[in-house]
mmCIF file of C-alpha atoms in Angstrom:
data_model
loop_
_atom_site.group_PDB
_atom_site.id
_atom_site.type_symbol
_atom_site.label_atom_id
_atom_site.label_comp_id
_atom_site.label_asym_id
_atom_site.label_seq_id
_atom_site.Cartn_x
_atom_site.Cartn_y
_atom_site.Cartn_z
ATOM 1 C CA MET Y 1205 -30.537 -13.156 25.789
ATOM 2 C CA PRO Y 1206 -29.304 -13.309 29.410
ATOM 3 C CA THR Y 1207 -28.576 -16.770 30.795
ATOM 4 C CA GLN Y 1208 -30.545 -16.040 33.977
ATOM 5 C CA LYS Y 1209 -34.057 -14.692 34.389
ATOM 6 C CA PRO Y 1210 -33.979 -10.897 34.813
ATOM 7 C CA VAL Y 1211 -34.848 -9.236 38.105
ATOM 8 C CA PRO Y 1212 -38.128 -7.281 37.652
ATOM 9 C CA PRO Y 1213 -37.857 -3.487 37.310
ATOM 10 C CA GLU Y 1214 -38.619 -1.081 40.133
ATOM 11 C CA ALA Y 1215 -40.209 2.371 40.104
ATOM 12 C CA ARG Y 1216 -40.504 5.462 42.245
ATOM 13 C CA VAL Y 1217 -42.606 8.589 41.874
ATOM 14 C CA GLU Y 1218 -40.836 11.507 40.210
ATOM 15 C CA GLY Y 1219 -43.977 13.637 39.981
ATOM 16 C CA PHE Y 1220 -47.682 13.438 40.747
ATOM 17 C CA GLN Y 1221 -49.929 16.315 39.691
ATOM 18 C CA LEU Y 1222 -53.653 16.917 39.511
ATOM 19 C CA ILE Y 1223 -54.925 17.464 35.965
ATOM 20 C CA SER Y 1224 -58.635 17.684 36.729
ATOM 21 C CA VAL Y 1225 -61.486 16.509 38.911
ATOM 22 C CA ASP Y 1226 -64.731 16.563 36.956
ATOM 23 C CA PRO Y 1227 -67.802 15.372 38.887
ATOM 24 C CA PHE Y 1228 -69.928 15.860 35.755
ATOM 25 C CA ALA Y 1229 -67.837 13.223 33.955
ATOM 26 C CA ASP Y 1230 -67.356 11.130 37.147
ATOM 27 C CA GLU Y 1231 -63.596 11.246 36.617
ATOM 28 C CA ALA Y 1232 -60.373 12.467 38.184
ATOM 29 C CA ARG Y 1233 -57.176 12.699 36.133
ATOM 30 C CA PHE Y 1234 -53.601 12.831 37.398
ATOM 31 C CA ALA Y 1235 -50.230 13.113 35.678
ATOM 32 C CA LEU Y 1236 -47.876 10.453 37.050
ATOM 33 C CA ARG Y 1237 -44.151 10.590 36.299
ATOM 34 C CA LEU Y 1238 -42.227 7.440 37.206
ATOM 35 C CA GLN Y 1239 -38.542 6.711 37.396
ATOM 36 C CA VAL Y 1240 -38.391 3.087 36.256
ATOM 37 C CA SER Y 1241 -35.097 1.417 37.199
ATOM 38 C CA ASN Y 1242 -33.342 -1.676 35.846
ATOM 39 C CA PRO Y 1243 -31.576 -3.661 38.608
ATOM 40 C CA ASN Y 1244 -29.897 -5.866 35.993
ATOM 41 C CA ALA Y 1245 -26.460 -5.374 34.451
ATOM 42 C CA PHE Y 1246 -27.901 -5.764 30.947
ATOM 43 C CA GLU Y 1247 -30.419 -3.794 28.869
ATOM 44 C CA LEU Y 1248 -34.052 -4.555 29.661
ATOM 45 C CA PRO Y 1249 -36.550 -3.784 26.864
ATOM 46 C CA LEU Y 1250 -40.025 -3.696 28.398
ATOM 47 C CA LEU Y 1251 -43.132 -4.176 26.274
ATOM 48 C CA GLU Y 1252 -46.408 -2.383 26.986
ATOM 49 C CA SER Y 1253 -47.906 -4.192 29.964
ATOM 50 C CA ARG Y 1254 -51.293 -4.148 31.715
ATOM 51 C CA LEU Y 1255 -50.842 -3.925 35.498
ATOM 52 C CA THR Y 1256 -53.104 -3.136 38.455
ATOM 53 C CA LEU Y 1257 -53.172 0.260 40.137
ATOM 54 C CA HIS Y 1258 -54.198 0.232 43.793
ATOM 55 C CA PHE Y 1259 -55.480 3.733 44.476
ATOM 56 C CA GLY Y 1260 -56.416 3.667 48.128
ATOM 57 C CA ALA Y 1261 -59.144 1.023 48.361
ATOM 58 C CA ALA Y 1262 -59.791 0.925 44.601
ATOM 59 C CA SER Y 1263 -58.086 -1.472 42.161
ATOM 60 C CA LEU Y 1264 -57.920 -0.191 38.585
ATOM 61 C CA PRO Y 1265 -56.149 -1.209 35.361
ATOM 62 C CA PHE Y 1266 -52.849 0.538 34.667
ATOM 63 C CA ASP Y 1267 -50.962 0.477 31.364
ATOM 64 C CA LEU Y 1268 -47.182 0.747 31.583
ATOM 65 C CA PRO Y 1269 -45.913 1.961 28.203
ATOM 66 C CA ALA Y 1270 -43.071 0.233 26.369
ATOM 67 C CA VAL Y 1271 -39.642 1.450 27.444
ATOM 68 C CA THR Y 1272 -36.084 0.182 27.135
ATOM 69 C CA LEU Y 1273 -34.138 0.396 30.385
ATOM 70 C CA PRO Y 1274 -30.359 0.779 30.173
ATOM 71 C CA PRO Y 1275 -28.077 -1.607 32.112
ATOM 72 C CA SER Y 1276 -28.208 -0.735 35.840
ATOM 73 C CA GLY Y 1277 -29.934 2.505 34.834
ATOM 74 C CA PHE Y 1278 -33.380 4.055 34.579
ATOM 75 C CA GLU Y 1279 -35.788 5.872 32.290
ATOM 76 C CA ILE Y 1280 -38.459 8.471 33.082
ATOM 77 C CA VAL Y 1281 -41.945 7.336 32.084
ATOM 78 C CA ASP Y 1282 -44.872 9.776 31.901
ATOM 79 C CA THR Y 1283 -48.364 8.340 32.235
ATOM 80 C CA GLU Y 1284 -51.850 9.633 32.990
ATOM 81 C CA LEU Y 1285 -54.148 8.145 35.601
ATOM 82 C CA ARG Y 1286 -57.891 8.295 35.029
ATOM 83 C CA VAL Y 1287 -59.894 7.173 38.035
ATOM 84 C CA PRO Y 1288 -63.693 7.060 38.434
ATOM 85 C CA LEU Y 1289 -64.867 9.319 41.244
ATOM 86 C CA GLY Y 1290 -67.513 6.826 42.289
ATOM 87 C CA ALA Y 1291 -64.841 4.254 43.174
ATOM 88 C CA THR Y 1292 -62.237 6.673 44.570
ATOM 89 C CA ALA Y 1293 -64.284 9.425 46.274
ATOM 90 C CA GLN Y 1294 -62.565 9.034 49.638
ATOM 91 C CA GLU Y 1295 -59.061 8.989 48.162
ATOM 92 C CA VAL Y 1296 -59.636 11.948 45.821
ATOM 93 C CA GLY Y 1297 -61.189 13.896 48.693
ATOM 94 C CA ARG Y 1298 -58.110 13.262 50.830
ATOM 95 C CA LEU Y 1299 -55.810 14.420 48.037
ATOM 96 C CA LEU Y 1300 -57.829 17.625 47.519
ATOM 97 C CA SER Y 1301 -57.570 18.270 51.272
ATOM 98 C CA GLY Y 1302 -53.763 17.999 51.163
ATOM 99 C CA GLU Y 1303 -53.517 14.513 52.649
ATOM 100 C CA ALA Y 1304 -51.484 11.589 51.322
ATOM 101 C CA VAL Y 1305 -52.871 8.560 49.494
ATOM 102 C CA ARG Y 1306 -51.021 5.277 49.033
ATOM 103 C CA LEU Y 1307 -50.330 4.365 45.419
ATOM 104 C CA ARG Y 1308 -49.350 0.809 44.506
ATOM 105 C CA ILE Y 1309 -48.798 -0.807 41.118
ATOM 106 C CA THR Y 1310 -48.652 -4.581 40.992
ATOM 107 C CA GLY Y 1311 -48.742 -7.314 38.374
ATOM 108 C CA THR Y 1312 -46.559 -8.770 35.650
ATOM 109 C CA VAL Y 1313 -44.490 -6.910 33.073
ATOM 110 C CA LYS Y 1314 -43.390 -8.290 29.716
ATOM 111 C CA ALA Y 1315 -39.813 -8.035 28.489
ATOM 112 C CA SER Y 1316 -38.510 -8.551 24.953
ATOM 113 C CA LEU Y 1317 -35.394 -10.674 25.502
ATOM 114 C CA GLY Y 1318 -35.861 -13.302 22.838
ATOM 115 C CA PRO Y 1319 -38.285 -14.637 20.243
ATOM 116 C CA VAL Y 1320 -41.018 -15.014 22.895
ATOM 117 C CA PRO Y 1321 -41.886 -12.187 25.372
ATOM 118 C CA LEU Y 1322 -40.737 -13.010 28.883
ATOM 119 C CA SER Y 1323 -43.048 -12.368 31.832
ATOM 120 C CA LEU Y 1324 -41.489 -10.829 34.937
ATOM 121 C CA GLY Y 1325 -43.507 -11.115 38.111
ATOM 122 C CA PRO Y 1326 -45.934 -11.047 39.734
ATOM 123 C CA MET Y 1327 -44.271 -8.188 41.551
ATOM 124 C CA THR Y 1328 -44.855 -4.763 43.092
ATOM 125 C CA LEU Y 1329 -43.564 -2.107 40.716
ATOM 126 C CA LEU Y 1330 -44.456 0.844 42.971
ATOM 127 C CA ASP Y 1331 -45.551 1.351 46.576
ATOM 128 C CA GLU Y 1332 -45.453 5.000 47.659
ATOM 129 C CA ASP Y 1333 -47.487 7.856 49.163
ATOM 130 C CA VAL Y 1334 -48.540 10.672 46.834
ATOM 131 C CA ARG Y 1335 -49.954 14.171 47.425
ATOM 132 C CA VAL Y 1336 -51.222 17.045 45.304
ATOM 133 C CA ASP Y 1337 -50.864 20.779 45.877
ATOM 134 C CA LEU Y 1338 -54.313 22.301 45.289
ATOM 135 C CA ARG Y 1339 -54.267 26.085 45.575
ATOM 136 C CA PHE Y 1340 -57.956 26.731 45.265
ATOM 137 C CA ALA Y 1341 -59.034 30.103 43.870
ATOM 138 C CA ALA Y 1342 -62.547 31.514 44.166
ATOM 139 C CA PRO Y 1343 -64.554 31.731 40.916
ATOM 140 C CA ARG Y 1344 -64.563 35.151 39.253
ATOM 141 C CA PHE Y 1345 -68.041 36.581 38.707
ATOM 142 C CA GLU Y 1346 -69.179 39.404 36.482
ATOM 143 C CA ILE Y 1347 -72.576 40.754 35.499
ATOM 144 C CA VAL Y 1348 -73.514 40.385 31.831
ATOM 145 C CA PRO Y 1349 -75.402 43.611 30.963
ATOM 146 C CA GLU Y 1350 -77.177 42.258 27.874
ATOM 147 C CA ARG Y 1351 -78.719 39.461 29.944
ATOM 148 C CA SER Y 1352 -79.756 41.701 32.847
ATOM 149 C CA ARG Y 1353 -82.912 43.817 33.073
ATOM 150 C CA LEU Y 1354 -85.403 45.658 35.259
ATOM 151 C CA THR Y 1355 -89.154 45.130 34.860
ATOM 152 C CA LEU Y 1356 -91.809 47.125 36.700
ATOM 153 C CA SER Y 1357 -95.081 45.410 37.610
ATOM 154 C CA GLY Y 1358 -97.320 47.516 39.853
ATOM 155 C CA SER Y 1359 -95.362 48.294 43.006
ATOM 156 C CA VAL Y 1360 -92.803 45.520 42.408
ATOM 157 C CA VAL Y 1361 -89.574 45.664 40.419
ATOM 158 C CA GLU Y 1362 -88.258 42.375 39.059
ATOM 159 C CA VAL Y 1363 -84.455 42.508 38.932
ATOM 160 C CA VAL Y 1364 -82.886 39.916 36.629
ATOM 161 C CA VAL Y 1365 -79.111 39.670 36.965
ATOM 162 C CA GLY Y 1366 -77.446 37.762 34.165
ATOM 163 C CA PHE Y 1367 -73.936 36.711 35.100
ATOM 164 C CA GLN Y 1368 -71.022 34.519 34.195
ATOM 165 C CA ALA Y 1369 -68.554 32.803 36.508
ATOM 166 C CA LEU Y 1370 -65.065 31.657 35.564
ATOM 167 C CA ASN Y 1371 -63.692 28.653 37.432
ATOM 168 C CA PRO Y 1372 -59.867 28.908 37.333
ATOM 169 C CA ASN Y 1373 -59.384 25.616 39.169
ATOM 170 C CA PRO Y 1374 -58.660 22.092 37.885
ATOM 171 C CA VAL Y 1375 -61.557 20.971 40.096
ATOM 172 C CA GLY Y 1376 -65.127 21.173 38.837
ATOM 173 C CA PHE Y 1377 -67.902 21.623 41.385
ATOM 174 C CA TYR Y 1378 -71.424 22.750 42.149
ATOM 175 C CA LEU Y 1379 -71.608 26.265 43.601
ATOM 176 C CA ARG Y 1380 -74.584 26.460 45.920
ATOM 177 C CA GLY Y 1381 -76.043 28.779 48.514
ATOM 178 C CA PRO Y 1382 -77.960 32.023 49.139
ATOM 179 C CA LEU Y 1383 -77.111 35.308 47.424
ATOM 180 C CA GLN Y 1384 -78.385 38.671 48.605
ATOM 181 C CA LEU Y 1385 -79.241 41.585 46.348
ATOM 182 C CA VAL Y 1386 -77.768 44.729 47.885
ATOM 183 C CA VAL Y 1387 -78.952 48.159 46.718
ATOM 184 C CA GLY Y 1388 -77.637 51.352 48.287
ATOM 185 C CA GLY Y 1389 -75.734 49.348 50.894
ATOM 186 C CA ARG Y 1390 -78.886 47.521 52.053
ATOM 187 C CA SER Y 1391 -79.986 43.936 51.399
ATOM 188 C CA VAL Y 1392 -83.382 44.089 49.679
ATOM 189 C CA ALA Y 1393 -83.924 40.507 48.448
ATOM 190 C CA GLU Y 1394 -82.390 37.035 48.451
ATOM 191 C CA THR Y 1395 -82.358 34.017 46.147
ATOM 192 C CA SER Y 1396 -80.525 30.698 45.884
ATOM 193 C CA LEU Y 1397 -77.712 29.868 43.486
ATOM 194 C CA ASP Y 1398 -77.136 26.345 42.156
ATOM 195 C CA LEU Y 1399 -74.482 26.562 39.464
ATOM 196 C CA PRO Y 1400 -72.427 23.702 37.958
ATOM 197 C CA LEU Y 1401 -68.894 24.772 37.054
ATOM 198 C CA ARG Y 1402 -66.618 22.433 35.113
ATOM 199 C CA PRO Y 1403 -62.821 22.515 35.572
ATOM 200 C CA ARG Y 1404 -61.238 25.679 34.139
ATOM 201 C CA GLN Y 1405 -64.425 26.654 32.324
ATOM 202 C CA THR Y 1406 -67.004 29.433 32.470
ATOM 203 C CA GLY Y 1407 -70.598 28.925 33.560
ATOM 204 C CA ALA Y 1408 -73.507 31.321 33.138
ATOM 205 C CA GLY Y 1409 -76.867 31.888 34.735
ATOM 206 C CA GLU Y 1410 -79.554 34.299 35.850
ATOM 207 C CA LEU Y 1411 -80.608 35.440 39.294
ATOM 208 C CA ARG Y 1412 -84.140 36.786 39.760
ATOM 209 C CA PHE Y 1413 -85.253 39.067 42.566
ATOM 210 C CA ARG Y 1414 -88.609 40.737 43.286
ATOM 211 C CA VAL Y 1415 -88.235 44.020 45.179
ATOM 212 C CA ASN Y 1416 -90.828 46.514 46.413
ATOM 213 C CA LEU Y 1417 -90.394 49.941 44.843
ATOM 214 C CA THR Y 1418 -90.148 51.551 48.265
ATOM 215 C CA GLN Y 1419 -86.932 49.603 48.956
ATOM 216 C CA ILE Y 1420 -85.102 51.076 45.957
ATOM 217 C CA PRO Y 1421 -83.843 54.648 46.353
ATOM 218 C CA GLY Y 1422 -84.591 56.648 43.216
ATOM 219 C CA ALA Y 1423 -86.513 53.739 41.679
ATOM 220 C CA ALA Y 1424 -88.076 55.790 38.881
ATOM 221 C CA ALA Y 1425 -84.703 57.118 37.756
ATOM 222 C CA ALA Y 1426 -83.128 53.654 38.041
ATOM 223 C CA LEU Y 1427 -85.577 52.317 35.465
ATOM 224 C CA VAL Y 1428 -84.079 54.808 33.002
ATOM 225 C CA THR Y 1429 -80.422 55.108 34.004
ATOM 226 C CA GLY Y 1430 -79.868 51.646 35.441
ATOM 227 C CA LEU Y 1431 -79.705 50.288 38.950
ATOM 228 C CA PRO Y 1432 -76.330 49.808 40.701
ATOM 229 C CA VAL Y 1433 -76.472 46.416 42.439
ATOM 230 C CA GLU Y 1434 -74.201 44.170 44.468
ATOM 231 C CA LEU Y 1435 -74.516 40.409 44.977
ATOM 232 C CA ARG Y 1436 -73.172 38.956 48.206
ATOM 233 C CA GLY Y 1437 -73.324 35.584 49.881
ATOM 234 C CA GLY Y 1438 -71.617 32.670 51.554
ATOM 235 C CA LEU Y 1439 -71.556 29.812 49.058
ATOM 236 C CA LYS Y 1440 -70.267 26.261 49.081
ATOM 237 C CA ALA Y 1441 -68.143 24.826 46.269
ATOM 238 C CA GLU Y 1442 -68.898 21.113 46.409
ATOM 239 C CA VAL Y 1443 -67.926 17.889 44.699
ATOM 240 C CA PRO Y 1444 -70.733 15.796 46.250
ATOM 241 C CA GLY Y 1445 -69.407 13.048 48.483
ATOM 242 C CA VAL Y 1446 -65.798 14.034 47.755
ATOM 243 C CA TRP Y 1447 -64.830 17.568 48.845
ATOM 244 C CA SER Y 1448 -66.217 21.009 49.669
ATOM 245 C CA GLN Y 1449 -64.976 24.558 50.237
ATOM 246 C CA LEU Y 1450 -66.794 27.572 51.733
ATOM 247 C CA LEU Y 1451 -66.542 30.835 49.788
ATOM 248 C CA ASP Y 1452 -67.491 34.468 50.344
ATOM 249 C CA VAL Y 1453 -68.781 35.818 47.023
ATOM 250 C CA PHE Y 1454 -69.114 39.497 46.143
ATOM 251 C CA PHE Y 1455 -69.638 41.125 42.748
ATOM 252 C CA GLY Y 1456 -71.586 44.021 41.327
ATOM 253 C CA GLY Y 1457 -72.551 46.153 38.359
ATOM 254 C CA ARG Y 1458 -75.409 48.071 36.840
ATOM 255 C CA VAL Y 1459 -78.697 46.558 35.679
ATOM 256 C CA HIS Y 1460 -80.805 48.356 33.050
#
């Protein structure tokens, strides 16, 4: 065991990446890669330690895994941050908008340098700005023929458009706003979409429109051969209280 008390380790950010933001689980997850350095000229075996993560204005528990640091050297430590959206909405929103957030880790670490673990600290292990690179992609829509149908009632045609939407992003959100039903290049009806989409998952739904027969060219034939339709609208992808993005949505197909 060293004759003098060791100098506490230091860390810097090697990588910080967004794993997911899921408003339906009230959680954001980030992959944090740290370079943890040993300022001492002797080996420093660190035990698993519970520290405090200061994520913007929020203070959260942070577990530093056990790692043995070589003399005057460093090791790369990979950890995952899970932060509740309710406590970090402002900070997560800034990250999703491309801004920086201050990340600090403070507390006491335990070192195995004798029969009894030695506490090093309190100290600041990390104090650095972090950013994420979110390249947001619009959801991909497609009509599901087996869930779509036309129904005639008097002089009104009910058009039911079953669809699915794939969210390719690590961010989950609500997709909300008006969608127009376009037939023959002309908008003939409108409805509202309110669709929850989890990170990198597919959501499904139905859109219902009531259209007067006179607004559909070749309506009688369409009931037999199918009706070519387009759906268009300006929608908002929104993590309530955290982040939002405006989208132009357009997709189409044939409804039987």
